[in-house]
Amino acid sequence: MDDVLKEYSKQLPIKIIDEVKKSVPKNVSKSKLKEIMENILEEYKSMKVAFGESVGLISAESIGEPGTQMTLNTFHFAGVSEMNVTMGLPRIIEILDCSKSLSTPMMEIYLTSPLNKGKGIKEYAEKIKETTLGECIKEVSVNLGNSTIEVETDDNKMNILKITKNKIIKIVNTSLKGYTVKESGNLIILKPRGKEDTVNNLFKTKEKIKSIYVSGIKGITQVLPVKKGEEYVIVTAGTNLKEVLGMEGVDSSRSFSNDIREINSILGIEAARQSILNEVTKVIDVQGLNVDVRHIMLVADTMSISGLVKGITRYGVVSEKSSVLARASFETPLRHVINASISGEKDELNSVVENVMLNQVIPVGSGVPKLVVRKE
Amino acid sequence: MATPKFDVTKHILVPKHTIISERERKQVLEKYNITYKELPKILVNDSAIKHLKPKVGDIVKIVRASLTAGETIYYRGVINA
């Protein structure tokens, strides 16, 4: 049986062959199987997209129509209401435009054993979260009499983060210039070096202290351990894929971010393409709509064809078009026409839009083949 | 970019990349009836092929997991960043 199937492995996708393997009885004769395979092959060939079919247009319709039914701005709450994620149409636009700054950057961090069973996950999550000094102190006050700043630390929080007072003093010392930092009792006292500081400056520093970076991964503002199926994962707001994947305890083969540009720079163009596919499918599934993956695949392929992720905008995919008229028909027509005339661009009229404009046969379907006369 | 501490190629989003031989290269271009320039592109310094030490002008074969076909083969030409 395997021999016969192997013959067809070049012409048929693996998925179809696997399906045949599953559904055909084990004791099928060779000639019968061959007959089946021939029929399948014929059926498969007839199902292929015909040459000259305008697949892009069909994709646009197939994604666009459900888009009109999408809720305009829904927020999906991941576990707790504290964290919300952009979903629905705004998210689709964000992905396809390949925006630089996402409205809700997010990561899903998978963990290795024993963390994925939920053991010590809370402490671990705290370790990932970016913590500023403002979060590990109870109070900051300005002592006007001595013109010093007094910081009262929050021991509970420091225990969770496993930070000592000495470390905090060190951190403050390196990031604040012109102050001597000393510990006295349960307070940390900052004293301006040299002559006394003005009151105004003292208050300014007081605010500055709160935003000093203490621990965690930069860019991650919220963490949330969530149970997903059998295991626990950490969902974060804010992304920093590079740092997180390098961390111990993180399953670096499955954790991912929802920022496609970031994935492109860290995991490469193919990963970015796959993640465009995943992210769009996710949004469409949540909305309860049904779009064939092939359409999304086409979009993802178009966006990643140049080796860089390009959005479907006038700066991205559209700017790659060779025809001036096609570019001008999308957005900002004047700019394109003027630039083309300055550089003396030539339009070969090879594509669809420009030929529609000029009332000519478009190269789609039966318009593709051309008649060529051989000169003797 | 500093070398990351993790293995990029092991990530589930990253399919298998290989640089194809000269002979295979001819076959590919012949099969699709295209020139090298018409292939989809991949940057030389793309994280997923860095370990293969590609040169500009190579063709990278990518075996993707596909929802519709189970497995698909895709080719990308290596270009300068």
Coordinates of C-alpha atoms in Angstrom, one line a residue:
Chain A
M1 CA 0.0 0.0 0.0
D2 CA 2.8 2.4 0.9
D3 CA 4.5 1.8 -2.4
V4 CA 1.5 3.0 -4.3
L5 CA 1.0 6.0 -2.1
K6 CA 4.6 6.9 -2.5
E7 CA 4.1 7.2 -6.2
Y8 CA 1.6 9.9 -5.6
S9 CA 3.4 11.8 -2.9
K10 CA 5.0 14.2 -5.5
Q11 CA 1.6 15.1 -7.0
L12 CA -0.6 15.2 -3.9
P13 CA -0.3 17.0 -0.6
I14 CA 0.7 15.0 2.4
K15 CA -2.6 15.7 4.1
I16 CA -4.6 14.0 1.4
I17 CA -2.4 11.0 1.3
D18 CA -2.7 10.6 5.1
E19 CA -6.4 10.8 4.8
V20 CA -6.4 8.1 2.2
K21 CA -4.3 5.9 4.5
K22 CA -6.8 6.4 7.3
S23 CA -10.0 5.7 5.4
V24 CA -9.0 2.9 3.0
P25 CA -9.2 -0.6 4.5
K26 CA -5.9 -2.2 5.2
N27 CA -6.4 -5.2 2.9
V28 CA -7.2 -3.2 -0.3
S29 CA -5.7 -4.6 -3.4
K30 CA -3.0 -2.7 -5.3
S31 CA -5.1 -2.2 -8.4
K32 CA -8.1 -0.9 -6.5
L33 CA -5.9 1.5 -4.6
K34 CA -4.4 2.7 -7.8
E35 CA -7.8 3.4 -9.1
I36 CA -8.8 5.3 -6.0
M37 CA -5.6 7.4 -6.2
E38 CA -6.2 8.2 -9.9
N39 CA -9.7 9.4 -9.1
I40 CA -8.4 11.5 -6.3
L41 CA -5.7 13.0 -8.4
E42 CA -8.1 13.9 -11.1
E43 CA -10.5 15.5 -8.5
Y44 CA -7.5 17.3 -7.0
K45 CA -6.4 18.8 -10.3
S46 CA -9.9 20.0 -11.1
M47 CA -10.1 21.8 -7.8
K48 CA -6.9 23.8 -8.3
V49 CA -7.4 27.5 -8.9
A50 CA -7.6 28.2 -12.6
F51 CA -4.8 30.2 -14.3
G52 CA -5.6 33.9 -14.5
E53 CA -8.2 33.7 -11.6
S54 CA -8.1 37.0 -9.7
V55 CA -7.4 35.4 -6.3
G56 CA -6.6 38.8 -4.7
L57 CA -10.0 40.2 -5.4
I58 CA -11.7 37.1 -4.1
S59 CA -9.6 37.3 -0.9
A60 CA -10.4 41.0 -0.5
E61 CA -14.1 40.2 -0.7
S62 CA -13.9 37.2 1.5
I63 CA -12.1 39.1 4.3
G64 CA -13.9 42.4 3.7
E65 CA -17.5 41.1 3.9
P66 CA -17.2 39.5 7.4
G67 CA -15.3 42.6 8.4
T68 CA -18.4 44.6 8.0
Q69 CA -20.2 42.4 10.5
M70 CA -17.4 42.7 13.0
T71 CA -18.1 44.6 16.2
L72 CA -16.3 47.8 15.8
N73 CA -14.5 47.9 19.1
T74 CA -14.6 44.9 21.3
F75 CA -12.4 44.2 24.2
H76 CA -11.7 40.7 25.1
F77 CA -10.9 40.2 28.7
A78 CA -8.1 37.7 29.3
G79 CA -9.0 36.1 32.6
V80 CA -9.4 39.1 34.8
S81 CA -10.9 42.4 33.8
E82 CA -7.7 44.2 34.5
M83 CA -6.2 43.3 31.2
N84 CA -7.9 44.0 27.9
V85 CA -6.8 43.2 24.4
T86 CA -7.8 44.9 21.2
M87 CA -9.9 42.6 19.1
G88 CA -12.3 43.0 16.3
L89 CA -11.8 45.3 13.3
P90 CA -9.3 47.6 14.9
R91 CA -7.0 44.6 15.5
I92 CA -7.4 43.4 11.9
I93 CA -6.5 46.8 10.7
E94 CA -3.5 46.9 13.0
I95 CA -2.2 43.6 11.7
L96 CA -2.7 44.2 8.0
D97 CA -1.3 47.7 8.2
C98 CA 1.6 46.3 10.2
S99 CA 1.5 49.2 12.7
K100 CA 4.7 50.1 14.5
S101 CA 3.0 50.7 17.9
L102 CA 0.2 48.4 18.8
S103 CA -2.6 49.6 21.1
T104 CA -2.3 46.5 23.3
P105 CA 1.1 44.7 22.8
M106 CA 0.9 41.3 24.5
M107 CA 2.8 38.2 25.1
E108 CA 2.0 34.6 26.0
I109 CA 4.8 33.1 27.9
Y110 CA 4.9 29.3 28.1
L111 CA 6.9 27.8 30.9
T112 CA 9.0 24.7 31.5
S113 CA 8.3 22.2 34.3
P114 CA 7.7 22.7 37.2
L115 CA 6.6 26.3 36.6
N116 CA 3.9 25.2 34.1
K117 CA 2.2 23.2 36.8
G118 CA 1.6 26.4 38.6
K119 CA 4.3 26.0 41.2
G120 CA 5.9 29.3 42.2
I121 CA 4.3 30.9 39.1
K122 CA 3.2 34.0 41.0
E123 CA 6.8 34.8 42.1
Y124 CA 8.1 34.1 38.7
A125 CA 5.6 36.4 37.1
E126 CA 6.6 39.2 39.4
K127 CA 10.2 38.6 38.4
I128 CA 9.3 39.2 34.7
K129 CA 7.3 42.3 35.3
E130 CA 9.1 45.6 35.0
T131 CA 9.3 47.1 38.5
T132 CA 10.1 50.6 39.3
L133 CA 11.2 51.9 42.6
G134 CA 7.8 53.5 43.1
E135 CA 6.3 50.1 43.5
C136 CA 8.6 48.8 46.2
I137 CA 8.3 51.8 48.5
K138 CA 5.6 52.8 50.8
E139 CA 6.3 56.4 51.0
V140 CA 8.6 59.2 49.8
S141 CA 8.8 62.4 51.8
V142 CA 10.8 65.5 51.6
N143 CA 12.3 66.7 54.9
L144 CA 12.6 70.4 54.4
G145 CA 14.4 70.9 57.7
N146 CA 17.5 69.0 56.6
S147 CA 16.7 69.3 52.9
T148 CA 16.8 65.5 52.5
I149 CA 14.5 62.9 50.9
E150 CA 13.3 60.0 53.0
V151 CA 12.3 56.8 51.4
E152 CA 10.3 54.2 53.3
T153 CA 10.6 50.8 51.6
D154 CA 7.9 48.2 51.3
D155 CA 9.4 45.0 52.8
N156 CA 6.6 42.7 51.6
K157 CA 7.1 43.6 48.0
M158 CA 10.8 43.4 48.3
N159 CA 10.6 39.9 49.7
I160 CA 8.6 38.8 46.7
L161 CA 11.1 40.3 44.3
K162 CA 14.0 39.1 46.4
I163 CA 15.6 42.5 46.6
T164 CA 17.6 43.7 49.6
K165 CA 17.8 47.2 50.8
N166 CA 21.4 47.3 49.9
K167 CA 20.6 46.6 46.3
I168 CA 18.1 49.4 46.2
I169 CA 20.6 51.8 47.6
K170 CA 23.1 50.7 45.0
I171 CA 20.5 51.2 42.2
V172 CA 19.6 54.6 43.4
N173 CA 23.2 55.6 43.7
T174 CA 24.1 54.7 40.2
S175 CA 21.0 56.3 38.6
L176 CA 20.9 59.5 40.6
K177 CA 23.8 61.8 40.3
G178 CA 24.7 64.3 43.0
Y179 CA 23.1 62.6 46.0
T180 CA 24.5 60.5 48.8
V181 CA 22.4 57.6 49.7
K182 CA 22.4 56.2 53.2
E183 CA 20.4 53.8 55.2
S184 CA 19.1 54.8 58.6
G185 CA 16.7 52.6 60.5
N186 CA 14.0 51.5 58.1
L187 CA 14.5 54.5 56.0
I188 CA 16.7 55.3 53.0
I189 CA 17.9 58.9 53.1
L190 CA 19.0 60.8 50.1
K191 CA 21.1 63.9 50.8
P192 CA 22.3 66.3 48.1
R193 CA 26.0 66.5 47.8
G194 CA 27.7 69.8 48.3
K195 CA 25.5 72.8 48.9
E196 CA 21.9 72.5 49.8
D197 CA 19.4 71.9 47.0
T198 CA 16.5 74.2 46.3
V199 CA 13.1 73.0 47.4
N200 CA 11.9 72.9 43.9
N201 CA 14.7 70.5 42.9
L202 CA 14.1 68.3 45.9
F203 CA 10.5 67.8 44.9
K204 CA 11.6 67.1 41.3
T205 CA 13.9 64.4 42.5
K206 CA 11.3 62.9 44.7
E207 CA 9.1 62.3 41.6
K208 CA 12.1 61.0 39.7
I209 CA 12.9 58.4 42.3
K210 CA 9.6 56.7 41.7
S211 CA 10.4 55.9 38.1
I212 CA 13.9 54.3 38.7
Y213 CA 14.0 50.9 37.1
V214 CA 14.6 48.2 39.7
S215 CA 14.1 44.7 38.3
G216 CA 12.2 42.7 35.7
I217 CA 12.1 42.9 31.9
K218 CA 11.8 46.3 30.4
G219 CA 8.5 47.0 28.5
I220 CA 6.4 44.5 30.4
T221 CA 3.9 46.4 32.4
Q222 CA 1.4 43.8 33.6
V223 CA 1.6 40.1 34.2
L224 CA -1.1 37.6 34.7
P225 CA -0.8 33.8 35.3
V226 CA -3.6 32.1 33.4
K227 CA -4.5 28.4 33.2
K228 CA -4.6 27.3 29.6
G229 CA -5.7 23.7 29.1
E230 CA -3.5 21.6 31.3
E231 CA -0.8 24.0 32.0
Y232 CA -0.2 27.5 33.3
V233 CA 1.0 30.3 31.1
I234 CA 1.8 33.9 31.8
V235 CA 0.0 36.5 29.8
T236 CA 1.7 39.9 29.8
A237 CA 0.9 43.4 28.7
G238 CA 3.8 44.9 26.8
T239 CA 6.3 42.8 24.9
N240 CA 10.0 42.1 24.9
L241 CA 10.4 38.8 23.1
K242 CA 14.1 38.9 23.0
E243 CA 14.7 39.1 26.7
V244 CA 11.9 36.7 27.6
L245 CA 12.9 33.9 25.3
G246 CA 16.4 34.1 26.8
M247 CA 15.1 33.7 30.3
E248 CA 15.5 30.5 32.3
G249 CA 12.2 28.7 33.0
V250 CA 10.6 30.1 29.8
D251 CA 9.7 27.6 27.1
S252 CA 11.6 29.4 24.3
S253 CA 10.0 27.2 21.6
R254 CA 6.4 28.2 22.2
S255 CA 6.3 31.7 23.8
F256 CA 5.2 34.4 21.4
S257 CA 4.3 38.0 21.1
N258 CA 1.5 39.6 19.1
D259 CA 3.8 42.2 17.7
I260 CA 4.5 41.1 14.1
R261 CA 7.4 43.5 13.6
E262 CA 9.1 42.2 16.7
I263 CA 8.6 38.6 15.6
N264 CA 10.1 39.4 12.2
S265 CA 13.2 40.9 13.8
I266 CA 13.8 38.1 16.3
L267 CA 12.4 34.9 14.6
G268 CA 12.6 35.9 11.0
I269 CA 10.3 36.5 8.1
E270 CA 8.7 33.0 8.0
A271 CA 7.7 33.2 11.6
A272 CA 6.2 36.7 11.0
R273 CA 4.2 35.3 8.1
Q274 CA 2.9 32.4 10.3
S275 CA 2.0 34.8 13.1
I276 CA 0.1 37.1 10.7
L277 CA -1.9 34.1 9.8
N278 CA -2.4 33.1 13.5
E279 CA -3.4 36.6 14.7
V280 CA -5.9 37.2 11.9
T281 CA -7.4 33.8 12.4
K282 CA -7.7 34.4 16.1
V283 CA -9.6 37.6 15.7
I284 CA -12.0 36.1 13.1
D285 CA -12.6 33.0 15.3
V286 CA -13.4 35.1 18.4
Q287 CA -16.0 37.0 16.4
G288 CA -17.6 33.7 15.3
L289 CA -17.0 34.4 11.7
N290 CA -15.8 32.0 9.1
V291 CA -13.1 32.9 6.6
D292 CA -11.2 30.3 4.6
V293 CA -7.5 30.3 5.7
R294 CA -6.4 30.4 2.0
H295 CA -7.5 34.0 1.8
I296 CA -5.5 34.9 4.9
M297 CA -2.6 32.9 3.6
L298 CA -2.5 35.0 0.4
V299 CA -2.5 38.2 2.4
A300 CA 0.2 37.0 4.7
D301 CA 2.3 35.8 1.7
T302 CA 1.9 39.2 0.0
M303 CA 3.0 41.0 3.1
S304 CA 6.1 39.0 3.6
I305 CA 7.2 38.5 0.0
S306 CA 10.0 41.1 0.0
G307 CA 11.8 39.6 3.0
L308 CA 10.5 42.4 5.3
V309 CA 6.9 42.6 6.6
K310 CA 5.1 45.2 4.7
G311 CA 1.7 46.5 5.6
I312 CA -1.2 46.9 3.1
T313 CA -0.7 50.6 3.0
R314 CA 0.6 53.2 0.6
Y315 CA 4.0 52.9 2.3
G316 CA 4.1 49.1 2.2
V317 CA 2.8 46.7 -0.4
V318 CA 1.2 49.3 -2.6
S319 CA 4.4 51.3 -3.0
E320 CA 6.0 48.2 -4.5
K321 CA 3.7 48.2 -7.5
S322 CA 5.5 48.8 -10.7
S323 CA 2.7 50.8 -12.4
V324 CA 2.4 54.5 -11.6
L325 CA -1.3 54.5 -12.4
A326 CA -1.9 51.6 -10.1
R327 CA -0.2 53.3 -7.2
A328 CA -2.0 56.6 -7.9
S329 CA -5.3 54.8 -7.8
F330 CA -4.9 53.7 -4.2
E331 CA -4.1 56.8 -2.2
T332 CA -2.5 60.3 -2.7
P333 CA -2.7 60.2 -6.5
L334 CA -1.1 63.6 -7.0
R335 CA 2.1 62.7 -5.2
H336 CA 2.6 59.6 -7.2
V337 CA 1.9 61.3 -10.5
I338 CA 4.2 64.2 -9.7
N339 CA 7.1 61.9 -8.5
A340 CA 6.7 59.7 -11.6
S341 CA 6.9 62.6 -13.9
I342 CA 10.0 64.0 -12.2
S343 CA 11.9 60.8 -12.5
G344 CA 10.4 60.0 -16.0
E345 CA 8.8 56.7 -15.0
K346 CA 7.4 54.4 -17.7
D347 CA 4.2 52.5 -17.2
E348 CA 4.2 49.1 -18.9
L349 CA 0.4 48.6 -18.3
N350 CA 1.0 45.0 -17.2
S351 CA -1.4 44.9 -14.4
V352 CA -5.1 45.3 -13.8
V353 CA -5.9 48.7 -12.4
E354 CA -4.1 50.8 -15.0
N355 CA -5.8 48.8 -17.8
V356 CA -9.2 49.4 -16.2
M357 CA -8.4 53.1 -16.2
L358 CA -7.5 53.1 -19.8
N359 CA -10.4 51.0 -20.9
Q360 CA -8.4 48.1 -22.1
V361 CA -8.6 44.3 -21.7
I362 CA -7.4 43.5 -18.2
P363 CA -4.9 40.6 -17.8
V364 CA -7.3 38.4 -15.8
G365 CA -8.8 35.1 -16.8
S366 CA -9.2 34.9 -20.5
G367 CA -7.5 38.3 -20.8
V368 CA -4.2 36.8 -19.9
P369 CA -3.2 34.9 -23.1
K370 CA -1.9 37.1 -25.9
L371 CA -1.8 36.5 -29.6
V372 CA 1.7 36.6 -31.0
V373 CA 2.4 36.6 -34.7
R374 CA 5.7 35.2 -35.8
K375 CA 7.4 37.3 -38.4
E376 CA 8.9 35.2 -41.1
Chain B
M1 CA 22.4 42.2 17.1
A2 CA 23.8 40.0 19.8
T3 CA 23.4 36.3 19.5
P4 CA 20.3 35.2 21.4
K5 CA 20.5 32.7 24.2
F6 CA 17.8 30.6 22.8
D7 CA 17.5 28.5 19.6
V8 CA 15.5 30.3 17.0
T9 CA 15.2 27.3 14.8
K10 CA 13.4 25.3 17.6
H11 CA 10.5 27.8 17.8
I12 CA 7.1 26.6 16.6
L13 CA 6.6 29.6 14.4
V14 CA 9.9 29.0 12.5
P15 CA 9.7 26.3 9.8
K16 CA 12.7 24.4 8.6
H17 CA 15.1 26.4 6.3
T18 CA 17.8 24.8 4.1
I19 CA 20.0 26.2 1.4
I20 CA 19.6 24.2 -1.8
S21 CA 22.3 22.9 -4.0
E22 CA 23.2 24.3 -7.5
R23 CA 21.5 21.3 -9.2
E24 CA 18.3 21.7 -7.2
R25 CA 18.4 25.4 -7.9
K26 CA 18.2 24.9 -11.6
Q27 CA 15.3 22.4 -11.2
V28 CA 13.3 24.9 -9.1
L29 CA 13.8 27.8 -11.5
E30 CA 12.9 25.5 -14.4
K31 CA 9.9 24.0 -12.6
Y32 CA 8.3 27.4 -11.9
N33 CA 9.6 28.9 -15.2
I34 CA 11.0 32.0 -13.4
T35 CA 14.3 33.8 -13.0
Y36 CA 16.0 34.2 -9.6
K37 CA 14.8 37.8 -9.3
E38 CA 11.1 36.8 -9.4
L39 CA 11.4 34.6 -6.3
P40 CA 10.1 35.8 -2.9
K41 CA 12.9 37.2 -0.8
I42 CA 14.6 36.6 2.5
L43 CA 17.2 38.9 4.0
V44 CA 20.8 37.6 4.5
N45 CA 20.7 38.5 8.2
D46 CA 17.3 36.9 8.9
S47 CA 17.4 35.2 12.3
A48 CA 16.1 31.9 11.0
I49 CA 18.8 31.4 8.4
K50 CA 21.7 33.0 10.2
H51 CA 23.1 29.7 11.3
L52 CA 23.2 28.4 7.7
K53 CA 25.6 31.2 6.8
P54 CA 23.9 32.1 3.6
K55 CA 25.3 34.2 0.7
V56 CA 23.5 36.7 -1.4
G57 CA 22.2 34.8 -4.4
D58 CA 21.4 31.5 -2.6
I59 CA 18.0 30.0 -2.7
V60 CA 16.5 28.9 0.7
K61 CA 14.0 26.0 0.7
I62 CA 11.4 26.3 3.4
V63 CA 9.2 23.4 4.5
R64 CA 6.1 25.0 6.1
A65 CA 3.5 23.3 8.1
S66 CA 0.3 24.2 6.3
L67 CA -3.3 24.0 7.4
T68 CA -4.6 23.1 4.0
A69 CA -1.9 20.8 2.6
G70 CA -0.2 19.4 5.7
E71 CA 3.2 20.5 4.4
T72 CA 4.2 22.9 1.7
I73 CA 7.5 23.8 0.2
Y74 CA 8.3 27.4 -0.4
Y75 CA 11.4 29.0 -1.9
R76 CA 13.0 32.4 -1.1
G77 CA 16.0 34.1 -2.7
V78 CA 18.6 35.5 -0.3
I79 CA 19.1 39.3 -0.7
N80 CA 21.1 42.0 0.9
A81 CA 19.6 43.6 4.0

